[in-house]
Short mmCIF file of N, CA and C in Angstrom, two decimals:
data_model
loop_
_atom_site.label_atom_id
_atom_site.label_comp_id
_atom_site.label_asym_id
_atom_site.label_seq_id
_atom_site.Cartn_x
_atom_site.Cartn_y
_atom_site.Cartn_z
N MET M 7 -31.37 42.62 -45.99
CA MET M 7 -32.41 41.53 -45.15
C MET M 7 -33.03 40.78 -45.79
N VAL M 8 -32.98 39.39 -44.51
CA VAL M 8 -33.69 37.95 -44.59
C VAL M 8 -34.57 38.17 -45.08
N VAL M 9 -35.45 37.29 -46.02
CA VAL M 9 -37.39 37.04 -46.26
C VAL M 9 -37.43 35.70 -46.32
N LEU M 10 -38.06 35.30 -45.89
CA LEU M 10 -38.26 33.66 -45.59
C LEU M 10 -39.60 33.61 -45.21
N ASN M 11 -40.56 33.60 -46.51
CA ASN M 11 -41.77 33.61 -46.80
C ASN M 11 -42.42 31.49 -47.38
N LYS M 12 -41.19 31.08 -47.60
CA LYS M 12 -41.62 30.24 -47.90
C LYS M 12 -40.15 29.13 -47.35
N ILE M 13 -40.35 27.90 -46.63
CA ILE M 13 -39.79 27.00 -45.78
C ILE M 13 -39.20 26.11 -46.06
N TYR M 14 -39.77 25.73 -47.00
CA TYR M 14 -38.91 24.58 -47.76
C TYR M 14 -39.07 24.48 -49.77
N THR M 15 -37.73 24.79 -49.66
CA THR M 15 -37.58 24.77 -51.48
C THR M 15 -37.34 23.27 -52.49
N ARG M 16 -36.95 22.14 -51.45
CA ARG M 16 -37.46 21.19 -51.87
C ARG M 16 -35.65 20.94 -53.00
N THR M 17 -34.65 21.64 -52.40
CA THR M 17 -33.98 21.77 -53.56
C THR M 17 -32.31 19.83 -52.72
N GLY M 18 -33.33 20.86 -51.30
CA GLY M 18 -32.45 19.65 -49.92
C GLY M 18 -32.50 18.08 -50.62
N ASP M 19 -32.72 18.14 -51.29
CA ASP M 19 -33.82 16.57 -51.09
C ASP M 19 -32.89 15.69 -51.76
N ASP M 20 -31.68 16.05 -52.60
CA ASP M 20 -30.77 15.53 -53.14
C ASP M 20 -29.71 15.82 -52.29
N GLY M 21 -29.73 15.67 -51.30
CA GLY M 21 -28.76 16.37 -50.02
C GLY M 21 -27.62 16.52 -49.73
N THR M 22 -28.03 18.37 -50.85
CA THR M 22 -26.42 19.35 -50.40
C THR M 22 -27.84 20.89 -50.20
N THR M 23 -26.76 20.85 -49.70
CA THR M 23 -27.47 21.97 -49.26
C THR M 23 -26.68 23.58 -49.79
N ALA M 24 -26.95 25.17 -49.85
CA ALA M 24 -26.59 25.83 -50.68
C ALA M 24 -25.54 26.81 -49.56
N LEU M 25 -24.35 27.46 -49.53
CA LEU M 25 -23.76 27.99 -49.36
C LEU M 25 -24.22 29.45 -49.32
N SER M 26 -23.64 30.17 -48.31
CA SER M 26 -24.35 31.34 -48.38
C SER M 26 -23.13 32.41 -50.11
N THR M 27 -22.99 31.64 -50.94
CA THR M 27 -22.29 32.71 -52.32
C THR M 27 -23.28 31.21 -52.99
N GLY M 28 -24.47 30.35 -52.82
CA GLY M 28 -24.46 29.32 -53.65
C GLY M 28 -24.12 28.59 -54.35
N GLU M 29 -22.93 28.54 -54.21
CA GLU M 29 -22.04 27.48 -53.64
C GLU M 29 -22.93 25.56 -53.41
N ARG M 30 -23.80 24.97 -53.75
CA ARG M 30 -23.92 23.90 -53.57
C ARG M 30 -22.63 22.68 -52.78
N ARG M 31 -23.00 22.09 -51.95
CA ARG M 31 -22.67 21.23 -50.96
C ARG M 31 -23.03 20.28 -50.12
N PRO M 32 -22.44 18.92 -50.28
CA PRO M 32 -23.23 18.31 -49.47
C PRO M 32 -23.29 18.76 -48.07
N LYS M 33 -24.75 17.69 -47.66
CA LYS M 33 -25.45 18.53 -46.32
C LYS M 33 -24.15 18.06 -45.18
N GLY M 34 -23.34 16.63 -46.03
CA GLY M 34 -21.90 16.21 -44.31
C GLY M 34 -20.65 17.67 -44.92
N ASP M 35 -20.58 18.04 -45.69
CA ASP M 35 -19.40 19.23 -45.91
C ASP M 35 -19.54 19.68 -44.49
N LEU M 36 -17.73 19.46 -44.61
CA LEU M 36 -16.52 19.56 -43.09
C LEU M 36 -17.43 21.78 -42.65
N ARG M 37 -17.77 22.25 -43.44
CA ARG M 37 -18.27 23.56 -43.97
C ARG M 37 -19.64 23.96 -43.11
N ILE M 38 -20.91 22.82 -44.08
CA ILE M 38 -21.85 22.81 -43.28
C ILE M 38 -21.83 22.19 -41.86
N ALA M 39 -21.31 21.44 -41.25
CA ALA M 39 -20.92 20.77 -40.14
C ALA M 39 -20.74 21.83 -38.91
N ALA M 40 -19.51 22.90 -39.30
CA ALA M 40 -18.88 23.51 -38.36
C ALA M 40 -19.97 24.30 -37.82
N TYR M 41 -20.72 25.54 -39.32
CA TYR M 41 -21.23 26.20 -39.35
C TYR M 41 -22.98 25.98 -38.95
N GLY M 42 -23.50 24.16 -38.67
CA GLY M 42 -25.02 23.90 -38.57
C GLY M 42 -24.05 23.42 -36.56
N THR M 43 -22.92 23.94 -36.07
CA THR M 43 -23.27 22.65 -34.46
C THR M 43 -23.02 24.92 -33.75
N VAL M 44 -22.82 25.23 -34.64
CA VAL M 44 -22.24 26.61 -34.10
C VAL M 44 -23.82 27.07 -34.04
N ASP M 45 -25.18 27.00 -34.94
CA ASP M 45 -26.35 26.79 -34.68
C ASP M 45 -26.66 26.25 -33.50
N GLU M 46 -26.70 24.90 -33.65
CA GLU M 46 -26.67 24.20 -32.34
C GLU M 46 -27.31 24.65 -30.96
N THR M 47 -24.99 25.43 -31.06
CA THR M 47 -24.48 25.88 -29.97
C THR M 47 -25.93 26.78 -29.36
N ASN M 48 -25.57 28.08 -30.38
CA ASN M 48 -26.90 28.39 -30.40
C ASN M 48 -28.68 28.33 -29.50
N ALA M 49 -28.93 26.31 -29.94
CA ALA M 49 -30.31 26.31 -29.20
C ALA M 49 -30.07 26.56 -28.46
N ALA M 50 -28.11 25.30 -27.66
CA ALA M 50 -28.19 25.68 -26.47
C ALA M 50 -28.31 26.36 -25.36
N VAL M 51 -27.64 27.91 -25.74
CA VAL M 51 -27.62 28.53 -25.55
C VAL M 51 -29.16 29.86 -25.88
N GLY M 52 -29.67 29.40 -26.09
CA GLY M 52 -31.07 29.35 -26.09
C GLY M 52 -32.14 28.83 -24.25
N LEU M 53 -31.81 27.46 -24.25
CA LEU M 53 -32.42 27.25 -23.12
C LEU M 53 -31.45 27.52 -21.85
N ALA M 54 -29.82 27.67 -22.30
CA ALA M 54 -29.41 28.08 -21.01
C ALA M 54 -29.80 29.75 -20.41
N ARG M 55 -30.72 30.57 -21.14
CA ARG M 55 -31.21 31.86 -21.22
C ARG M 55 -32.96 31.38 -20.14
N LEU M 56 -33.15 30.69 -20.91
CA LEU M 56 -34.35 29.76 -20.10
C LEU M 56 -34.67 29.94 -18.22
N HIS M 57 -33.17 29.61 -17.40
CA HIS M 57 -32.57 29.91 -16.30
C HIS M 57 -32.06 30.70 -16.13
N ALA M 58 -32.01 31.82 -16.45
CA ALA M 58 -30.63 33.07 -16.41
C ALA M 58 -31.66 34.47 -15.75
N ALA M 59 -32.66 33.82 -15.47
CA ALA M 59 -33.72 35.20 -15.10
C ALA M 59 -32.80 35.62 -13.18
N ASP M 60 -32.15 34.87 -12.61
CA ASP M 60 -31.82 35.65 -11.08
C ASP M 60 -30.42 35.95 -11.68
N ALA M 61 -29.78 36.18 -13.27
CA ALA M 61 -28.48 35.91 -13.39
C ALA M 61 -29.06 36.96 -14.61
N PRO M 62 -28.54 38.87 -14.41
CA PRO M 62 -29.17 39.71 -15.66
C PRO M 62 -27.87 39.91 -16.30
N ALA M 63 -26.60 39.58 -15.68
CA ALA M 63 -25.89 40.20 -16.26
C ALA M 63 -25.17 39.18 -17.88
N ILE M 64 -25.46 38.01 -17.17
CA ILE M 64 -24.76 36.98 -17.57
C ILE M 64 -26.21 36.49 -19.32
N ASP M 65 -27.33 36.94 -18.42
CA ASP M 65 -28.73 36.87 -19.28
C ASP M 65 -28.48 37.53 -20.99
N ALA M 66 -27.58 39.36 -20.10
CA ALA M 66 -27.94 40.26 -22.13
C ALA M 66 -26.23 39.56 -22.75
N THR M 67 -25.44 39.40 -21.83
CA THR M 67 -24.29 38.17 -22.32
C THR M 67 -24.81 37.49 -23.29
N LEU M 68 -25.29 36.09 -22.57
CA LEU M 68 -25.90 35.92 -23.65
C LEU M 68 -26.93 35.85 -24.92
N ALA M 69 -27.31 36.74 -24.90
CA ALA M 69 -28.14 37.31 -25.90
C ALA M 69 -27.00 38.01 -27.24
N ARG M 70 -26.40 38.81 -26.68
CA ARG M 70 -25.75 38.69 -27.92
C ARG M 70 -25.19 37.83 -27.94
N ILE M 71 -24.21 37.35 -27.65
CA ILE M 71 -23.75 35.97 -27.52
C ILE M 71 -24.23 35.37 -29.04
N GLN M 72 -25.88 34.77 -28.92
CA GLN M 72 -26.44 34.65 -29.70
C GLN M 72 -26.90 35.12 -30.86
N ASN M 73 -27.09 36.28 -30.87
CA ASN M 73 -26.68 37.13 -32.46
C ASN M 73 -25.34 36.78 -32.78
N GLU M 74 -24.52 37.38 -31.64
CA GLU M 74 -23.13 36.80 -32.56
C GLU M 74 -22.71 35.51 -33.16
N LEU M 75 -24.10 34.73 -32.38
CA LEU M 75 -23.01 33.08 -33.20
C LEU M 75 -24.35 33.01 -34.54
N PHE M 76 -25.45 34.27 -34.70
CA PHE M 76 -25.44 33.86 -35.92
C PHE M 76 -24.44 34.63 -36.63
N ASP M 77 -23.53 35.92 -36.35
CA ASP M 77 -22.80 36.41 -37.24
C ASP M 77 -21.68 35.04 -37.72
N LEU M 78 -20.97 34.12 -36.50
CA LEU M 78 -19.89 33.15 -36.86
C LEU M 78 -20.76 32.44 -38.02
N GLY M 79 -22.24 32.06 -37.67
CA GLY M 79 -22.39 31.39 -38.72
C GLY M 79 -22.69 31.50 -40.71
N ALA M 80 -22.78 33.07 -40.35
CA ALA M 80 -22.76 33.13 -41.55
C ALA M 80 -21.43 33.54 -41.83
N ASP M 81 -20.59 33.97 -41.28
CA ASP M 81 -19.29 34.41 -41.28
C ASP M 81 -18.34 32.74 -41.76
N LEU M 82 -19.19 31.63 -41.13
CA LEU M 82 -18.61 30.16 -41.90
C LEU M 82 -19.36 29.92 -43.03
N ALA M 83 -19.82 30.57 -43.46
CA ALA M 83 -21.09 29.83 -44.53
C ALA M 83 -20.68 30.99 -45.98
N THR M 84 -19.73 31.81 -45.77
CA THR M 84 -19.36 32.03 -46.60
C THR M 84 -17.42 32.06 -46.82
N PRO M 85 -16.76 31.16 -47.80
CA PRO M 85 -15.86 31.13 -48.12
C PRO M 85 -15.17 32.13 -47.85
N PRO M 86 -13.82 32.86 -47.08
CA PRO M 86 -13.06 34.38 -47.76
C PRO M 86 -12.45 34.19 -49.11
N GLY M 87 -12.41 35.41 -49.77
CA GLY M 87 -11.88 35.18 -51.10
C GLY M 87 -12.91 34.96 -51.86
N GLY M 88 -14.14 35.01 -51.37
CA GLY M 88 -14.48 34.10 -52.89
C GLY M 88 -15.48 35.41 -53.56
N PRO M 89 -16.01 35.04 -54.79
CA PRO M 89 -16.56 36.68 -55.14
C PRO M 89 -17.42 37.87 -54.48
N TYR M 90 -18.21 37.11 -53.22
CA TYR M 90 -18.86 37.43 -52.42
C TYR M 90 -18.52 38.12 -51.11
N GLU M 91 -17.23 38.23 -51.42
CA GLU M 91 -16.53 38.46 -50.00
C GLU M 91 -16.88 40.35 -49.56
N ASP M 92 -16.81 40.46 -50.68
CA ASP M 92 -17.02 41.95 -50.69
C ASP M 92 -18.21 42.75 -49.54
N LYS M 93 -19.62 41.28 -49.51
CA LYS M 93 -20.85 41.66 -49.10
C LYS M 93 -20.39 40.59 -47.92
N ALA M 94 -19.51 39.77 -47.71
CA ALA M 94 -19.45 39.48 -46.44
C ALA M 94 -19.72 39.49 -44.74
N LEU M 95 -20.04 39.58 -44.33
CA LEU M 95 -20.06 38.92 -42.71
C LEU M 95 -19.05 38.73 -42.02
N ARG M 96 -18.19 39.27 -41.86
CA ARG M 96 -17.41 38.21 -40.56
C ARG M 96 -16.68 39.00 -39.50
N MET M 97 -16.54 37.88 -38.75
CA MET M 97 -16.59 38.40 -37.39
C MET M 97 -15.46 38.76 -37.28
N VAL M 98 -14.84 40.01 -36.32
CA VAL M 98 -14.31 40.79 -36.51
C VAL M 98 -13.16 41.09 -34.62
N ASP M 99 -12.49 41.72 -34.24
CA ASP M 99 -11.59 41.27 -33.48
C ASP M 99 -11.89 42.41 -32.11
N SER M 100 -12.80 42.82 -32.52
CA SER M 100 -13.39 43.72 -31.65
C SER M 100 -14.93 42.70 -30.64
N GLN M 101 -14.83 41.73 -31.94
CA GLN M 101 -15.87 40.31 -30.33
C GLN M 101 -15.35 39.51 -29.40
N VAL M 102 -14.39 39.29 -30.00
CA VAL M 102 -12.91 38.36 -29.78
C VAL M 102 -13.38 39.26 -27.87
N GLU M 103 -13.12 40.89 -28.10
CA GLU M 103 -11.63 41.18 -27.02
C GLU M 103 -12.99 41.69 -26.35
N ARG M 104 -14.25 42.09 -26.43
CA ARG M 104 -15.45 42.08 -25.86
C ARG M 104 -15.91 40.87 -24.73
N LEU M 105 -16.03 39.47 -25.66
CA LEU M 105 -16.20 38.24 -24.95
C LEU M 105 -14.90 38.05 -23.69
N GLU M 106 -13.12 38.37 -24.30
CA GLU M 106 -12.57 38.42 -23.68
C GLU M 106 -12.92 39.70 -22.15
N ALA M 107 -13.37 40.43 -22.70
CA ALA M 107 -13.62 41.22 -21.50
C ALA M 107 -14.52 40.84 -20.44
N ASP M 108 -16.19 39.92 -20.95
CA ASP M 108 -16.49 39.22 -20.51
C ASP M 108 -15.86 38.31 -19.76
N ILE M 109 -15.10 37.41 -19.85
CA ILE M 109 -14.49 36.29 -19.20
C ILE M 109 -13.68 37.30 -17.88
N ASP M 110 -13.28 38.04 -18.57
CA ASP M 110 -12.35 38.34 -16.91
C ASP M 110 -13.23 39.39 -15.83
N ALA M 111 -14.16 39.68 -16.31
CA ALA M 111 -15.24 40.74 -15.18
C ALA M 111 -16.01 39.13 -14.59
N LEU M 112 -16.33 38.23 -15.65
CA LEU M 112 -16.92 37.40 -14.39
C LEU M 112 -16.15 36.67 -13.79
N ASN M 113 -14.52 35.86 -13.57
CA ASN M 113 -13.44 35.20 -12.90
C ASN M 113 -13.33 35.73 -11.82
N ALA M 114 -12.48 37.42 -12.30
CA ALA M 114 -12.49 38.19 -10.68
C ALA M 114 -13.52 37.75 -9.91
N ASP M 115 -14.23 37.55 -9.95
CA ASP M 115 -14.91 36.94 -8.73
C ASP M 115 -14.82 35.88 -8.54
N LEU M 116 -14.53 34.82 -9.10
CA LEU M 116 -14.70 33.07 -8.45
C LEU M 116 -13.58 33.02 -7.38
N ALA M 117 -13.85 31.43 -7.25
CA ALA M 117 -13.75 31.76 -5.72
C ALA M 117 -12.54 30.47 -7.15
N PRO M 118 -10.61 30.33 -5.92
CA PRO M 118 -9.77 29.98 -7.13
C PRO M 118 -10.83 28.56 -7.16
N LEU M 119 -9.99 27.36 -8.57
CA LEU M 119 -10.24 25.96 -8.80
C LEU M 119 -9.21 25.33 -7.72
N ARG M 120 -9.32 24.64 -7.63
CA ARG M 120 -8.63 23.04 -7.17
C ARG M 120 -9.34 21.89 -7.61
N SER M 121 -9.47 21.74 -8.24
CA SER M 121 -9.97 20.69 -8.96
C SER M 121 -10.43 20.61 -9.91
N PHE M 122 -11.02 19.85 -10.58
CA PHE M 122 -11.83 19.98 -11.50
C PHE M 122 -13.29 20.06 -11.83
N VAL M 123 -13.87 20.54 -12.65
CA VAL M 123 -15.54 20.97 -12.10
C VAL M 123 -16.41 20.31 -13.04
N LEU M 124 -16.78 19.43 -12.22
CA LEU M 124 -18.34 18.97 -12.84
C LEU M 124 -19.41 19.77 -13.16
N PRO M 125 -19.73 18.51 -14.44
CA PRO M 125 -21.32 19.41 -14.81
C PRO M 125 -22.15 19.77 -14.68
N GLY M 126 -23.07 20.40 -13.27
CA GLY M 126 -23.51 20.57 -12.61
C GLY M 126 -24.32 22.04 -11.80
N GLY M 127 -24.77 21.68 -10.44
CA GLY M 127 -24.98 22.92 -9.57
C GLY M 127 -26.63 23.32 -10.26
N THR M 128 -26.90 24.57 -10.03
CA THR M 128 -27.91 25.05 -10.50
C THR M 128 -28.05 24.81 -12.26
N PRO M 129 -28.70 24.83 -12.51
CA PRO M 129 -29.67 24.60 -14.07
C PRO M 129 -29.04 25.78 -14.64
N LEU M 130 -29.11 26.88 -14.45
CA LEU M 130 -28.16 27.84 -15.59
C LEU M 130 -26.87 27.21 -15.19
N ALA M 131 -25.96 26.94 -14.62
CA ALA M 131 -24.64 26.03 -14.97
C ALA M 131 -24.79 25.07 -14.98
N ALA M 132 -25.19 23.92 -15.19
CA ALA M 132 -25.58 22.49 -16.33
C ALA M 132 -25.81 23.12 -17.39
N HIS M 133 -26.45 23.99 -17.65
CA HIS M 133 -27.26 24.80 -18.69
C HIS M 133 -26.05 25.38 -19.96
N LEU M 134 -25.00 25.74 -18.82
CA LEU M 134 -23.96 26.38 -19.41
C LEU M 134 -22.95 25.99 -20.07
N HIS M 135 -22.77 24.60 -19.42
CA HIS M 135 -21.80 23.51 -19.61
C HIS M 135 -22.72 22.69 -20.92
N HIS M 136 -23.91 22.47 -20.94
CA HIS M 136 -24.31 21.88 -22.12
C HIS M 136 -22.97 22.81 -23.47
N CYS M 137 -24.02 24.38 -22.92
CA CYS M 137 -23.15 24.66 -24.51
C CYS M 137 -22.03 24.72 -24.64
N ARG M 138 -20.52 24.69 -22.98
CA ARG M 138 -19.20 24.57 -23.07
C ARG M 138 -19.22 23.70 -24.05
N THR M 139 -20.20 22.65 -23.74
CA THR M 139 -19.46 21.23 -25.42
C THR M 139 -19.86 21.07 -26.71
N VAL M 140 -21.23 21.74 -26.15
CA VAL M 140 -21.75 21.47 -27.54
C VAL M 140 -20.44 22.76 -28.66
N SER M 141 -19.80 24.42 -27.25
CA SER M 141 -19.26 24.75 -28.27
C SER M 141 -18.05 24.57 -28.31
N ARG M 142 -17.46 23.50 -28.04
CA ARG M 142 -16.04 22.76 -28.06
C ARG M 142 -15.81 22.22 -29.22
N ARG M 143 -17.39 21.39 -29.74
CA ARG M 143 -17.93 20.39 -30.84
C ARG M 143 -17.89 21.42 -31.97
N ALA M 144 -17.96 22.77 -32.38
CA ALA M 144 -17.62 23.73 -33.69
C ALA M 144 -16.66 23.92 -33.04
N GLU M 145 -15.74 24.62 -31.81
CA GLU M 145 -14.48 24.41 -32.76
C GLU M 145 -13.57 23.79 -33.31
N ARG M 146 -13.46 22.28 -32.78
CA ARG M 146 -12.98 20.99 -33.77
C ARG M 146 -13.42 21.53 -35.11
N LEU M 147 -14.91 21.20 -35.07
CA LEU M 147 -14.83 21.21 -36.69
C LEU M 147 -14.39 22.55 -37.32
N ALA M 148 -14.49 24.10 -36.38
CA ALA M 148 -14.40 25.10 -37.47
C ALA M 148 -12.48 24.36 -37.28
N THR M 149 -12.38 24.07 -36.62
CA THR M 149 -10.64 24.39 -36.99
C THR M 149 -9.90 23.09 -38.17
N GLU M 150 -11.28 21.91 -37.49
CA GLU M 150 -10.54 20.87 -39.32
C GLU M 150 -10.62 21.55 -40.50
N LEU M 151 -11.86 22.22 -40.41
CA LEU M 151 -11.96 23.29 -41.52
C LEU M 151 -11.31 24.12 -41.93
N ALA M 152 -10.77 24.64 -40.76
CA ALA M 152 -9.01 26.28 -41.13
C ALA M 152 -8.40 25.42 -41.67
N ALA M 153 -8.49 23.90 -41.51
CA ALA M 153 -7.35 23.49 -41.82
C ALA M 153 -7.39 22.82 -42.97
N ARG M 154 -7.94 23.09 -44.19
CA ARG M 154 -8.11 22.85 -45.21
C ARG M 154 -8.85 23.71 -46.10
N GLU M 155 -9.24 24.23 -45.66
CA GLU M 155 -10.66 25.99 -46.05
C GLU M 155 -9.18 27.04 -45.74
N PRO M 156 -10.13 28.04 -46.11
CA PRO M 156 -9.36 28.97 -45.95
C PRO M 156 -11.07 29.40 -44.15
N VAL M 157 -10.32 30.16 -43.79
CA VAL M 157 -11.28 30.15 -42.24
C VAL M 157 -10.70 31.59 -42.12
N GLY M 158 -11.69 32.81 -41.30
CA GLY M 158 -11.42 33.83 -40.93
C GLY M 158 -10.45 33.87 -39.48
N GLY M 159 -8.99 34.39 -39.41
CA GLY M 159 -9.35 34.00 -37.78
C GLY M 159 -9.44 34.36 -36.92
N ALA M 160 -10.44 35.98 -37.05
CA ALA M 160 -11.53 36.21 -35.22
C ALA M 160 -12.77 35.53 -35.78
N ALA M 161 -13.38 34.36 -36.59
CA ALA M 161 -14.03 33.49 -36.08
C ALA M 161 -13.22 32.20 -35.22
N ILE M 162 -11.99 31.70 -35.37
CA ILE M 162 -11.40 30.71 -34.96
C ILE M 162 -10.95 31.22 -33.83
N ARG M 163 -10.81 32.62 -33.45
CA ARG M 163 -10.61 33.05 -31.35
C ARG M 163 -11.92 33.23 -31.20
N TYR M 164 -12.85 33.97 -31.98
CA TYR M 164 -14.14 34.57 -31.16
C TYR M 164 -14.63 32.62 -30.95
N ILE M 165 -14.66 31.39 -31.54
CA ILE M 165 -15.04 30.03 -31.20
C ILE M 165 -14.30 29.58 -30.35
N ASN M 166 -12.70 29.49 -29.86
CA ASN M 166 -12.02 28.99 -29.01
C ASN M 166 -12.80 29.66 -27.57
N ARG M 167 -12.69 30.96 -27.53
CA ARG M 167 -12.85 32.04 -26.18
C ARG M 167 -14.34 31.43 -26.36
N LEU M 168 -15.61 31.47 -26.89
CA LEU M 168 -16.41 31.66 -26.54
C LEU M 168 -17.30 29.77 -25.43
N SER M 169 -15.72 29.11 -26.11
CA SER M 169 -16.38 28.03 -24.98
C SER M 169 -16.12 28.16 -23.58
N ASP M 170 -14.61 29.39 -23.06
CA ASP M 170 -14.00 30.02 -22.27
C ASP M 170 -14.97 30.22 -21.25
N TYR M 171 -15.63 31.68 -22.29
CA TYR M 171 -17.86 32.41 -21.52
C TYR M 171 -18.01 31.44 -20.33
N PHE M 172 -18.77 30.08 -21.17
CA PHE M 172 -19.99 29.79 -20.65
C PHE M 172 -18.92 28.65 -19.39
N PHE M 173 -17.83 28.54 -19.46
CA PHE M 173 -16.89 27.97 -18.48
C PHE M 173 -16.87 28.83 -16.91
N VAL M 174 -16.66 30.24 -17.29
CA VAL M 174 -16.99 30.97 -16.35
C VAL M 174 -18.11 31.74 -15.91
N ALA M 175 -18.77 30.91 -17.12
CA ALA M 175 -20.17 32.10 -16.32
C ALA M 175 -20.72 30.60 -15.82
N SER M 176 -20.83 30.04 -15.67
CA SER M 176 -21.64 28.42 -15.70
C SER M 176 -20.52 28.43 -14.15
N ARG M 177 -19.48 28.45 -13.51
CA ARG M 177 -18.45 28.49 -11.99
C ARG M 177 -19.46 30.47 -11.29
N ALA M 178 -19.64 31.10 -12.03
CA ALA M 178 -20.54 32.62 -11.65
C ALA M 178 -22.01 31.95 -11.21
N ALA M 179 -22.28 31.02 -12.19
CA ALA M 179 -23.92 30.99 -11.56
C ALA M 179 -24.20 30.20 -10.78
N ASN M 180 -22.88 29.03 -10.55
CA ASN M 180 -22.58 28.49 -9.23
C ASN M 180 -22.54 28.81 -7.57
N ALA M 181 -23.19 30.40 -7.77
CA ALA M 181 -22.30 31.07 -6.59
C ALA M 181 -21.13 31.74 -6.73
N ASN M 182 -20.34 31.86 -7.71
CA ASN M 182 -18.85 32.92 -7.69
C ASN M 182 -18.30 31.15 -8.09
N GLY M 183 -18.48 29.75 -7.83
CA GLY M 183 -17.47 28.42 -7.75
C GLY M 183 -18.20 27.94 -6.72
N GLU M 184 -18.66 29.09 -5.19
CA GLU M 184 -19.06 27.92 -4.13
C GLU M 184 -20.30 26.99 -4.02
N GLY M 185 -20.65 26.51 -4.98
CA GLY M 185 -21.40 25.59 -5.34
C GLY M 185 -21.20 25.10 -6.48
N ASP M 186 -20.14 24.68 -6.93
CA ASP M 186 -19.12 24.47 -8.20
C ASP M 186 -19.78 22.73 -8.06
N VAL M 187 -19.52 21.34 -8.61
CA VAL M 187 -19.34 20.48 -8.18
C VAL M 187 -18.31 20.03 -8.83
N LEU M 188 -16.99 19.94 -8.16
CA LEU M 188 -16.06 19.13 -8.01
C LEU M 188 -15.58 17.37 -8.33
N TRP M 189 -14.96 17.16 -9.06
CA TRP M 189 -14.04 15.59 -10.12
C TRP M 189 -13.33 15.21 -8.96
N VAL M 190 -14.02 14.25 -7.64
CA VAL M 190 -12.96 13.75 -6.60
C VAL M 190 -12.02 12.46 -8.00
N PRO M 191 -10.96 12.96 -7.88
CA PRO M 191 -10.39 12.03 -8.66
C PRO M 191 -10.32 9.97 -7.74
N GLY M 192 -11.47 9.38 -8.57
CA GLY M 192 -11.10 8.07 -7.65
C GLY M 192 -12.14 7.81 -6.71
N ALA M 193 -12.41 9.17 -6.51
CA ALA M 193 -13.65 8.63 -5.92
C ALA M 193 -14.35 7.49 -5.73
N THR M 194 -14.83 6.91 -6.82
CA THR M 194 -16.33 6.08 -6.65
C THR M 194 -15.09 4.36 -6.78
N ARG M 195 -14.04 3.97 -7.09
CA ARG M 195 -13.05 2.74 -6.82
C ARG M 195 -13.52 1.44 -6.09
#
């Protein structure tokens, strides 16, 4: 159970922050950057949800994703194999599989792509593209971290699928791809 009754602690005034294990790391540490960008992704999802009133299925999935992003942040904030491993909240394969099922369900109704898609269309689609790009940055940081330190495999798989979900959801929000804004190569030459 999380209890926050004092928001500022002054413990970060020296430029460090604590992992869930209590270990202090510099605020610019790669692990901190990875879960911080997951948090930024979650904030972008919150903004997208402001435009999802006409897409209740997408909104419900986004609500679940917001909760799962906190799970992902907790996973990344707890290095595997440490003293708190038995209490660590880890991403699991069923979360990845559920996201894949969501992607497949949305993708089944989409018009085939014949060009790259530019971010835009409806407000929901534009915000979902923003979610996609922020989650891709989180993935880059998480995979870079995984090259240096242990990171759970399900966490990496989940963050990889997440940007795919945002992409297909953006197309679904654009009248199942009919309202996509397509790239026209060299159009402004």
